[in-house]
Amino acid sequence: MKITVAIPIYNAERHLNVTLDSLINQTMDSSEFEVICVNDVSTDNSAAVVESYMKNHNNIKLINRTENSGGPMLPRNDAINAAKGEYILFLDNDDFIGEETLERFYKNAVENNSDVIFGKYVGVNGRKVPRSMFKFGNLPKAEIVEHNLVFSLAPHKMFNVDFIRKYGIQFNEKAVVGEDQLFVMQCYINAKVITVLTDYEYYYVVKRGHENLSFKYFPAENFYYSFNNIMTTIKESDLSPLYKTELSAAFLKRFYETSKLRRYLLTNKLTAEQKKDWLNETKKFIDNHVNDELINLLPSLFHYFVLIAQENDLQKLLMVHKQMDKVSPNQVTRVENGWIYANFKYSRKYLAYDSEYPVNHLNTSDVFVDDIVLDNTHFEISGQFYQSLLINMNVKNELILVHRSSGIEKRFKNNLLNKSGQFSFKVDYRDFVVDEKSVGPWDVFIEGIIDGYTKRRRLGQARNNDLKIKQHEEIHEAKGFIDKITHSNKEKEAGPKKEIIIDPVRSFGKKYTVRAYFTKDHDNLSFDVKMTK
């Protein structure tokens, strides 16, 4: 048996047929996979729906639990224990898979000796699904951190059965929140090979009405059970020390971004007493698992939250959170080692503090291009680069050309304007047109730099209404130019257009053309380099 498909079922009568239909229509022969449906004491006709399919499909099986487990954890474990396949795929009872999913999964899993394999998700009815791990194309051997796998911790994947049995990995019945994350992270950490496929729409995740059920309270200790275990699993694993740190930071970033924690503590969902309970458990979690090194690897958005949670001061947390929305440049005290620090003050009878916290996430920027001028040997770009929190700081601006295919960067630091927020650069084409490796598009950026803090913006989209691309008049008759600028009134009225070709540019004995243009999709400035004979 190649694959076991495990489906935990609870009151799924209305949509279970869609799930099962996607399985009976698989391109893989039905003799090569089994479907184990685990009925968690449904109160509707879910079991009858499965039984109706069993009459015509002998690879579909039904396990009826005698006691409701309260979640999908134990039904999935039942399927693991009963599985006869080499691999097990977990499928929710209201989702479905593409017709070629099992065949493609198995083929790639065998070829790559995969312990874990999953493919591109598709959201149905407005369901949001993770995407960042699929932007890299097919990954026969994916990396957890490098390929953003921590943002795909749902169990909608296929696992090698011998692998999960060898490591004794099962769904933890004590985990009322994040039980799937705990299971998948344990698999990620122990897996020799994780395969990610993007060449087909493999798994369809369906949004149902029950996802909008009202808020249900449970103690913070229960909430943290899975996440404490995940951090402990990372800490006690055989991973290298540096990778443990990187993985811990990546998971914490996901945890603070996507979990309900901040919504519970920073909104009115909980009472004051409940918030105290949650903040107390949060302090324990941070004290046990989050050191200064990890805090510095988190985005600044979470720094104040973590630091004040360590103090276990609910009122200060709520007040600083409120003040965050109103941070001004006048509050910025320093920029150091890549962090913008702002001062937060408050003084009342029962709450007073004077603290600094990073506010990088609040620093917005605008870039505006005043002029773009080209001649036979140089181009000139001038404009303004404004950063909302750094108007009182001495920010150094650099022009950066990035070769689109190789990622090679050429930096120009000779800003002709010393005023903070303004820039003017004059660049010789031969500074980036060097050899055959220079051929292809170069995209143009401006980057502001101050004590390790950098903010980069693409150039071209925001510019003077009349600005396109200009040429110096002294080269208006040069061979190979389009958009020739003459002294005729007619052509002056027409104005500059969206591209200009400079021909030739001589570098190390070879000839090149340089085309300055605005990109079609985003209207940003680029230079396209081509060799000429």
Coordinates of C-alpha atoms in Angstrom, one line a residue:
M1 CA 0.0 0.0 0.0
K2 CA 1.5 3.3 -1.1
I3 CA -0.6 5.9 0.8
T4 CA -3.1 6.1 3.6
V5 CA -5.4 9.2 3.5
A6 CA -6.6 10.0 7.1
I7 CA -9.8 12.0 7.5
P8 CA -11.0 12.9 11.1
I9 CA -14.8 13.3 10.8
Y10 CA -17.2 15.2 13.0
N11 CA -20.6 16.4 11.8
A12 CA -19.4 16.8 8.2
E13 CA -22.5 15.4 6.4
R14 CA -23.1 18.5 4.3
H15 CA -19.7 18.6 2.6
L16 CA -18.1 15.2 3.1
N17 CA -19.1 14.0 -0.3
V18 CA -16.8 16.7 -1.9
T19 CA -13.9 15.4 0.1
L20 CA -14.5 11.8 -0.7
D21 CA -15.2 12.5 -4.4
S22 CA -11.8 14.1 -4.7
L23 CA -10.4 10.8 -3.5
I24 CA -12.3 8.4 -5.7
N25 CA -11.3 10.5 -8.7
Q26 CA -7.6 10.2 -8.1
T27 CA -5.3 9.3 -11.0
M28 CA -3.6 6.8 -8.6
D29 CA -5.2 3.4 -8.8
S30 CA -7.5 2.7 -5.9
S31 CA -5.7 -0.5 -5.0
E32 CA -2.6 1.6 -4.2
F33 CA -4.1 3.8 -1.5
E34 CA -6.6 3.5 1.4
V35 CA -8.9 6.1 2.9
I36 CA -9.4 5.9 6.7
C37 CA -12.3 7.9 8.0
V38 CA -12.4 8.3 11.7
N39 CA -15.8 9.2 13.0
D40 CA -15.5 11.2 16.2
V41 CA -19.1 10.3 17.4
S42 CA -20.8 12.6 15.0
T43 CA -24.4 13.5 15.8
D44 CA -25.4 13.8 12.1
N45 CA -25.3 11.3 9.2
S46 CA -21.6 11.6 8.6
A47 CA -21.0 7.8 9.2
A48 CA -23.9 7.0 6.8
V49 CA -22.3 9.1 4.0
V50 CA -19.0 7.2 4.4
E51 CA -20.8 3.9 4.4
S52 CA -22.5 4.8 1.2
Y53 CA -19.1 5.2 -0.5
M54 CA -17.8 2.0 1.1
K55 CA -20.4 0.0 -0.9
N56 CA -18.6 0.8 -4.2
H57 CA -15.1 1.5 -3.1
N58 CA -13.3 -1.1 -1.0
N59 CA -10.3 1.1 -0.3
I60 CA -12.5 3.3 2.0
K61 CA -12.6 2.3 5.6
L62 CA -14.5 3.7 8.7
I63 CA -13.4 3.7 12.3
N64 CA -16.2 4.7 14.7
R65 CA -14.9 6.1 18.0
T66 CA -17.1 5.4 21.0
E67 CA -16.3 8.6 22.8
N68 CA -15.9 12.1 21.4
S69 CA -12.4 13.3 21.7
G70 CA -13.2 17.1 21.4
G71 CA -10.8 17.6 18.5
P72 CA -9.0 16.0 15.5
M73 CA -6.0 14.9 17.5
L74 CA -7.0 11.5 18.6
P75 CA -8.8 10.6 15.4
R76 CA -5.6 11.3 13.5
N77 CA -3.7 9.2 15.9
D78 CA -6.2 6.4 15.3
A79 CA -5.5 6.6 11.6
I80 CA -1.7 6.6 12.2
N81 CA -2.0 3.4 14.2
A82 CA -4.2 1.7 11.6
A83 CA -2.3 3.0 8.5
K84 CA -1.0 0.4 6.1
G85 CA 0.4 2.9 3.6
E86 CA 4.1 3.8 3.3
Y87 CA 2.9 7.4 3.6
I88 CA 0.0 9.1 5.4
L89 CA -1.8 12.2 4.2
F90 CA -4.0 14.1 6.6
L91 CA -7.1 15.6 4.9
D92 CA -9.8 17.6 6.8
N93 CA -13.4 16.5 6.3
D94 CA -14.4 19.7 4.5
D95 CA -11.4 20.1 2.2
F96 CA -10.4 18.3 -1.0
I97 CA -7.4 17.6 -3.1
G98 CA -6.5 17.8 -6.8
E99 CA -7.0 14.6 -8.9
E100 CA -3.2 14.1 -9.4
T101 CA -2.2 14.9 -5.8
L102 CA -1.6 11.3 -4.5
E103 CA 0.2 10.2 -7.7
R104 CA 2.5 13.3 -7.7
F105 CA 3.1 13.2 -4.0
Y106 CA 4.1 9.6 -4.0
K107 CA 6.4 9.9 -7.1
N108 CA 8.3 12.9 -5.6
A109 CA 8.4 11.4 -2.1
V110 CA 10.0 8.2 -3.5
E111 CA 12.4 10.0 -5.8
N112 CA 13.6 12.3 -2.9
N113 CA 13.3 9.9 0.0
S114 CA 11.1 12.5 1.6
D115 CA 10.0 12.3 5.3
V116 CA 7.6 15.2 4.8
I117 CA 6.0 16.3 1.5
F118 CA 3.4 18.9 0.8
G119 CA 2.3 21.0 -2.2
K120 CA 0.7 24.3 -3.1
Y121 CA -2.5 25.2 -1.2
V122 CA -5.5 26.8 -2.8
G123 CA -8.0 28.8 -0.7
V124 CA -11.7 28.3 -1.4
N125 CA -14.5 30.7 -0.5
G126 CA -12.1 33.4 0.5
R127 CA -9.9 31.1 2.8
K128 CA -6.5 32.5 3.3
V129 CA -3.6 30.0 2.8
P130 CA 0.2 30.3 3.3
R131 CA 2.1 31.3 0.1
S132 CA 5.6 32.4 1.0
M133 CA 7.1 28.9 0.9
F134 CA 5.8 28.3 -2.6
K135 CA 7.6 31.3 -4.2
F136 CA 10.8 29.3 -4.6
G137 CA 9.4 26.7 -7.0
N138 CA 9.7 23.0 -6.4
L139 CA 12.0 22.3 -3.5
P140 CA 13.1 18.6 -3.4
K141 CA 15.0 19.4 -0.1
A142 CA 13.5 22.4 1.5
E143 CA 15.0 24.2 4.5
I144 CA 12.7 25.2 7.4
V145 CA 14.1 28.7 8.0
E146 CA 15.3 29.6 4.5
H147 CA 12.1 28.6 2.8
N148 CA 9.6 29.9 5.4
L149 CA 8.2 26.5 6.4
V150 CA 7.3 27.7 9.9
F151 CA 4.5 29.6 8.2
S152 CA 3.0 26.3 7.0
L153 CA 2.4 24.3 10.2
A154 CA -1.0 22.9 9.3
P155 CA -1.1 19.1 9.1
H156 CA -2.3 19.2 5.4
K157 CA 0.8 17.3 4.3
M158 CA 2.0 13.7 3.6
F159 CA 4.4 12.0 6.1
N160 CA 6.5 8.9 5.9
V161 CA 4.7 6.4 8.2
D162 CA 7.9 4.6 9.3
F163 CA 9.5 8.0 10.0
I164 CA 6.7 9.3 12.4
R165 CA 6.5 5.9 14.1
K166 CA 10.3 5.7 14.5
Y167 CA 10.3 9.1 16.4
G168 CA 7.0 8.4 18.1
I169 CA 5.4 11.5 16.8
Q170 CA 1.7 11.8 17.4
F171 CA -0.9 14.5 17.9
N172 CA -0.8 15.5 21.6
E173 CA -4.3 15.3 23.2
K174 CA -3.3 17.8 25.8
A175 CA -2.8 20.5 23.2
V176 CA -6.0 22.3 22.8
V177 CA -4.4 25.0 20.7
G178 CA -1.6 24.5 18.2
E179 CA -1.7 20.7 18.3
D180 CA -1.1 20.6 14.5
Q181 CA 1.8 23.1 14.9
L182 CA 3.5 20.9 17.5
F183 CA 3.1 17.7 15.4
V184 CA 4.4 19.4 12.2
M185 CA 7.3 21.1 13.9
Q186 CA 8.4 17.8 15.5
C187 CA 8.3 16.3 12.0
Y188 CA 10.2 19.2 10.5
I189 CA 13.0 19.1 13.1
N190 CA 13.5 15.3 12.8
A191 CA 13.1 15.0 9.1
K192 CA 16.1 14.4 6.9
V193 CA 14.2 15.5 3.8
I194 CA 11.2 17.9 3.4
T195 CA 9.9 18.3 -0.1
V196 CA 7.7 21.2 -1.2
L197 CA 5.9 21.2 -4.6
T198 CA 4.5 24.2 -6.4
D199 CA 3.8 22.8 -9.9
Y200 CA 0.2 21.8 -9.3
E201 CA -2.8 22.8 -7.1
Y202 CA -2.6 20.0 -4.6
Y203 CA -4.7 20.9 -1.6
Y204 CA -7.9 23.0 -1.5
V205 CA -8.6 24.5 1.9
V206 CA -12.3 25.5 2.2
K207 CA -13.6 28.3 4.3
R208 CA -16.8 27.3 6.1
G209 CA -19.3 29.2 8.2
H210 CA -18.3 27.6 11.4
E211 CA -15.0 29.4 11.3
N212 CA -16.9 32.5 12.5
L213 CA -18.1 31.0 15.8
S214 CA -18.0 33.3 18.8
F215 CA -15.0 33.6 21.1
K216 CA -14.5 30.7 23.5
Y217 CA -12.3 31.3 26.5
F218 CA -9.7 28.8 27.8
P219 CA -6.9 29.3 30.3
A220 CA -3.6 30.6 29.1
E221 CA -1.8 27.6 30.5
N222 CA -3.7 25.5 28.0
F223 CA -2.9 27.9 25.2
Y224 CA 0.8 27.8 25.9
Y225 CA 1.1 24.0 26.1
S226 CA 1.9 23.4 22.4
F227 CA 4.2 26.4 22.1
N228 CA 6.2 25.6 25.2
N229 CA 6.7 22.1 23.8
I230 CA 7.7 23.4 20.4
M231 CA 10.4 25.7 21.9
T232 CA 11.6 22.8 24.1
T233 CA 11.7 20.5 21.1
I234 CA 13.9 22.9 19.2
K235 CA 16.2 23.4 22.3
E236 CA 16.6 19.7 22.9
S237 CA 17.0 18.7 19.2
D238 CA 20.3 17.7 17.5
L239 CA 20.2 20.8 15.3
S240 CA 23.4 22.9 15.3
P241 CA 23.3 25.7 17.9
L242 CA 23.2 28.5 15.3
Y243 CA 20.3 26.8 13.5
K244 CA 18.4 26.4 16.7
T245 CA 18.6 30.1 17.3
E246 CA 17.5 30.9 13.8
L247 CA 14.6 28.4 14.0
S248 CA 13.5 29.6 17.4
A249 CA 13.5 33.2 16.1
A250 CA 11.5 32.2 13.0
F251 CA 9.0 30.4 15.0
L252 CA 8.6 33.2 17.6
K253 CA 8.1 35.7 14.8
R254 CA 5.3 33.4 13.4
F255 CA 3.9 33.0 16.9
Y256 CA 3.6 36.7 17.7
E257 CA 2.3 37.5 14.2
T258 CA -0.4 34.8 13.9
S259 CA -1.4 33.6 17.3
K260 CA -4.3 35.1 19.3
L261 CA -2.0 36.2 22.1
R262 CA -1.7 39.9 21.3
R263 CA -5.4 40.1 20.4
Y264 CA -6.3 38.7 23.8
L265 CA -4.0 40.9 25.8
L266 CA -4.3 44.2 23.8
T267 CA -8.1 44.2 23.1
N268 CA -11.3 43.9 25.1
K269 CA -11.8 40.2 24.4
L270 CA -10.7 39.3 28.0
T271 CA -11.5 40.6 31.4
A272 CA -8.8 42.3 33.4
E273 CA -8.4 39.2 35.6
Q274 CA -8.1 36.9 32.5
K275 CA -5.5 39.2 31.0
K276 CA -3.5 39.0 34.2
D277 CA -3.5 35.2 33.9
W278 CA -2.5 35.4 30.3
L279 CA 0.3 37.9 30.9
N280 CA 1.6 35.8 33.8
E281 CA 1.8 32.7 31.5
T282 CA 3.4 34.9 28.8
K283 CA 6.1 36.0 31.2
K284 CA 6.8 32.3 32.1
F285 CA 7.1 31.5 28.4
I286 CA 9.5 34.4 27.7
D287 CA 11.6 33.7 30.8
N288 CA 11.9 30.0 29.8
H289 CA 12.5 30.4 26.1
V290 CA 13.3 33.9 24.9
N291 CA 16.7 35.4 25.7
D292 CA 18.1 38.8 24.6
E293 CA 19.6 37.3 21.4
L294 CA 16.2 36.0 20.3
I295 CA 14.5 39.3 21.1
N296 CA 17.0 41.2 18.9
L297 CA 16.1 38.8 16.0
L298 CA 12.4 39.7 16.2
P299 CA 10.9 42.6 14.3
S300 CA 10.6 45.8 16.3
L301 CA 6.8 45.4 16.3
F302 CA 7.2 42.8 19.0
H303 CA 10.0 44.2 21.2
Y304 CA 8.0 46.4 23.5
F305 CA 5.4 43.6 23.9
V306 CA 8.1 41.0 24.9
L307 CA 10.1 43.4 27.1
I308 CA 7.0 44.7 29.1
A309 CA 5.6 41.2 29.3
Q310 CA 8.9 40.2 31.1
E311 CA 8.0 42.9 33.6
N312 CA 4.5 41.4 34.0
D313 CA 3.1 44.9 34.0
L314 CA -0.4 44.8 32.3
Q315 CA -1.2 48.5 32.7
K316 CA 2.2 49.6 31.2
L317 CA 1.7 47.1 28.3
L318 CA -1.7 48.5 27.5
M319 CA -0.5 52.2 27.8
V320 CA 2.7 51.8 25.7
H321 CA 0.7 49.9 23.1
K322 CA -1.7 52.8 22.9
Q323 CA 1.2 55.3 22.7
M324 CA 2.8 53.4 19.8
D325 CA 0.2 54.7 17.4
K326 CA 1.3 58.3 18.1
V327 CA 5.1 58.1 17.9
S328 CA 6.6 61.3 16.4
P329 CA 10.2 62.2 15.2
N330 CA 10.5 64.2 18.4
Q331 CA 10.4 61.0 20.5
V332 CA 13.3 59.4 18.6
T333 CA 16.3 59.5 20.8
R334 CA 18.9 57.5 18.9
V335 CA 19.6 55.1 16.1
E336 CA 22.0 52.3 17.1
N337 CA 23.0 48.9 15.6
G338 CA 20.0 49.0 13.2
W339 CA 17.4 50.0 15.7
I340 CA 15.4 53.3 15.9
Y341 CA 14.7 54.0 19.6
A342 CA 11.9 56.2 20.8
N343 CA 11.2 57.4 24.3
F344 CA 7.9 56.6 26.0
K345 CA 6.9 58.6 29.1
Y346 CA 3.9 58.4 31.3
S347 CA 3.4 59.7 34.9
R348 CA 0.3 59.2 37.0
K349 CA -0.2 58.1 40.7
Y350 CA -0.3 54.4 40.0
L351 CA 1.5 54.1 36.7
A352 CA 4.8 55.9 35.7
Y353 CA 7.6 55.0 33.4
D354 CA 10.3 56.5 31.2
S355 CA 11.4 53.8 28.7
E356 CA 13.0 53.4 25.3
Y357 CA 11.7 50.9 22.7
P358 CA 12.6 50.2 19.1
V359 CA 10.1 51.6 16.6
N360 CA 11.5 50.6 13.2
H361 CA 8.1 49.3 12.2
L362 CA 6.6 52.8 12.5
N363 CA 9.1 54.5 10.2
T364 CA 7.4 55.1 6.9
S365 CA 9.1 56.5 3.8
D366 CA 8.5 58.3 0.5
V367 CA 10.8 58.6 -2.4
F368 CA 10.3 61.2 -5.1
V369 CA 12.3 61.7 -8.3
D370 CA 12.8 65.3 -9.5
D371 CA 14.9 64.7 -12.5
I372 CA 16.5 62.0 -14.7
V373 CA 19.0 63.1 -17.3
L374 CA 21.2 61.1 -19.6
D375 CA 24.2 61.8 -21.8
N376 CA 26.7 59.7 -23.8
T377 CA 28.8 58.7 -20.7
H378 CA 26.7 59.4 -17.6
F379 CA 23.3 59.6 -16.2
E380 CA 22.1 61.9 -13.4
I381 CA 19.2 61.3 -10.9
S382 CA 18.0 63.7 -8.3
G383 CA 15.1 63.6 -5.9
Q384 CA 14.0 63.4 -2.2
F385 CA 14.0 60.4 0.2
Y386 CA 11.9 61.1 3.2
Q387 CA 11.7 58.9 6.3
S388 CA 8.9 59.8 8.8
L389 CA 10.8 59.2 12.1
L390 CA 14.3 60.3 10.9
I391 CA 13.8 63.9 9.8
N392 CA 16.0 65.1 12.6
M393 CA 18.7 62.5 11.9
N394 CA 21.7 62.7 9.5
V395 CA 20.7 59.9 7.1
K396 CA 23.2 59.1 4.3
N397 CA 21.6 58.2 1.0
E398 CA 23.1 55.8 -1.5
L399 CA 22.1 54.9 -5.0
I400 CA 22.0 51.2 -5.7
L401 CA 21.8 49.4 -9.0
V402 CA 20.8 45.7 -8.7
H403 CA 21.4 43.3 -11.6
R404 CA 18.0 41.6 -11.9
S405 CA 19.2 38.0 -12.8
S406 CA 22.3 37.7 -10.6
G407 CA 21.4 40.0 -7.7
I408 CA 24.8 41.7 -7.9
E409 CA 24.6 45.2 -6.4
K410 CA 26.6 48.3 -7.4
R411 CA 26.5 51.1 -4.8
F412 CA 27.1 54.8 -5.4
K413 CA 27.8 56.8 -2.2
N414 CA 28.8 60.1 -3.8
N415 CA 25.6 62.0 -3.1
L416 CA 26.1 65.5 -4.4
L417 CA 23.6 67.0 -2.0
N418 CA 24.5 67.1 1.7
K419 CA 21.0 67.9 2.9
S420 CA 19.3 65.0 4.7
G421 CA 16.5 63.6 2.7
Q422 CA 17.7 64.9 -0.7
F423 CA 19.9 63.2 -3.2
S424 CA 21.6 63.8 -6.5
F425 CA 23.9 61.2 -8.2
K426 CA 25.9 61.3 -11.3
V427 CA 26.9 57.8 -12.5
D428 CA 29.3 56.7 -15.3
Y429 CA 27.8 53.8 -17.3
R430 CA 31.1 52.1 -17.2
D431 CA 30.8 51.8 -13.4
F432 CA 28.2 49.0 -13.9
V433 CA 28.7 48.1 -17.6
V434 CA 31.9 46.1 -17.1
D435 CA 31.7 42.8 -19.0
E436 CA 29.3 40.2 -20.4
K437 CA 28.0 39.5 -16.9
S438 CA 26.6 43.1 -16.9
V439 CA 24.2 42.3 -19.7
G440 CA 20.5 42.4 -18.7
P441 CA 18.2 44.7 -16.7
W442 CA 19.5 46.7 -13.7
D443 CA 16.9 48.0 -11.3
V444 CA 17.4 51.3 -9.5
F445 CA 17.0 51.9 -5.7
I446 CA 17.7 54.6 -3.2
E447 CA 18.8 53.5 0.3
G448 CA 19.0 55.6 3.4
I449 CA 21.6 54.5 6.0
I450 CA 22.2 55.5 9.6
D451 CA 24.2 53.5 12.2
G452 CA 23.2 50.1 10.8
Y453 CA 19.6 51.0 10.0
T454 CA 18.7 50.9 6.3
K455 CA 15.6 51.5 4.3
R456 CA 15.5 50.8 0.6
R457 CA 13.0 52.1 -2.0
R458 CA 12.7 51.5 -5.7
L459 CA 13.0 54.6 -7.9
G460 CA 10.8 56.0 -10.6
Q461 CA 7.1 55.5 -9.8
A462 CA 6.7 58.6 -7.7
R463 CA 8.1 61.5 -9.7
N464 CA 7.3 64.9 -11.3
N465 CA 4.1 64.7 -13.3
D466 CA 6.0 65.9 -16.4
L467 CA 9.1 63.8 -15.8
K468 CA 9.9 60.9 -18.1
I469 CA 13.5 60.5 -19.2
K470 CA 15.6 63.5 -20.5
Q471 CA 18.8 63.8 -22.6
H472 CA 21.3 66.5 -22.6
E473 CA 20.8 68.7 -25.7
E474 CA 24.5 68.4 -26.7
I475 CA 24.0 64.7 -27.6
H476 CA 20.7 65.1 -29.4
E477 CA 22.1 63.9 -32.7
A478 CA 24.0 60.9 -31.4
K479 CA 23.4 57.7 -33.5
G480 CA 21.1 55.1 -32.1
F481 CA 19.0 57.5 -29.9
I482 CA 15.3 57.3 -29.8
D483 CA 13.5 60.3 -28.4
K484 CA 15.9 62.7 -30.1
I485 CA 15.8 66.1 -28.7
T486 CA 16.2 68.9 -31.3
H487 CA 15.7 72.6 -31.2
S488 CA 12.5 72.4 -33.2
N489 CA 9.5 73.7 -31.4
K490 CA 7.5 70.7 -32.5
E491 CA 9.8 68.2 -30.9
K492 CA 10.2 70.3 -27.7
E493 CA 6.5 70.3 -27.3
A494 CA 6.4 66.5 -27.6
G495 CA 8.7 66.3 -24.6
P496 CA 10.8 63.3 -23.3
K497 CA 9.3 59.8 -23.6
K498 CA 9.5 56.6 -21.6
E499 CA 12.8 55.1 -22.9
I500 CA 16.1 56.2 -24.3
I501 CA 18.8 54.1 -25.8
I502 CA 22.5 55.1 -25.3
D503 CA 24.7 53.6 -28.1
P504 CA 27.5 52.8 -27.8
V505 CA 29.0 52.5 -24.4
R506 CA 32.6 51.3 -24.6
S507 CA 34.0 49.2 -21.7
F508 CA 37.2 47.2 -21.8
G509 CA 37.3 47.1 -25.6
K510 CA 33.7 46.0 -26.1
K511 CA 30.5 47.9 -27.1
Y512 CA 27.2 47.9 -25.3
T513 CA 23.9 49.7 -25.5
V514 CA 22.2 51.0 -22.4
R515 CA 18.4 51.5 -22.5
A516 CA 16.9 53.6 -19.8
Y517 CA 13.2 52.8 -19.4
F518 CA 10.2 52.7 -17.0
T519 CA 8.9 49.1 -16.3
K520 CA 5.5 48.2 -17.6
D521 CA 3.9 46.8 -14.5
H522 CA 5.1 49.2 -11.8
D523 CA 6.5 52.1 -13.8
N524 CA 9.9 52.0 -12.0
L525 CA 13.2 53.0 -13.4
S526 CA 15.6 50.4 -14.9
F527 CA 18.6 50.2 -17.2
D528 CA 18.8 47.3 -19.8
V529 CA 22.3 46.5 -21.0
K530 CA 23.0 44.7 -24.2
M531 CA 26.2 43.8 -26.1
T532 CA 26.6 45.0 -29.7
K533 CA 28.8 43.5 -32.4

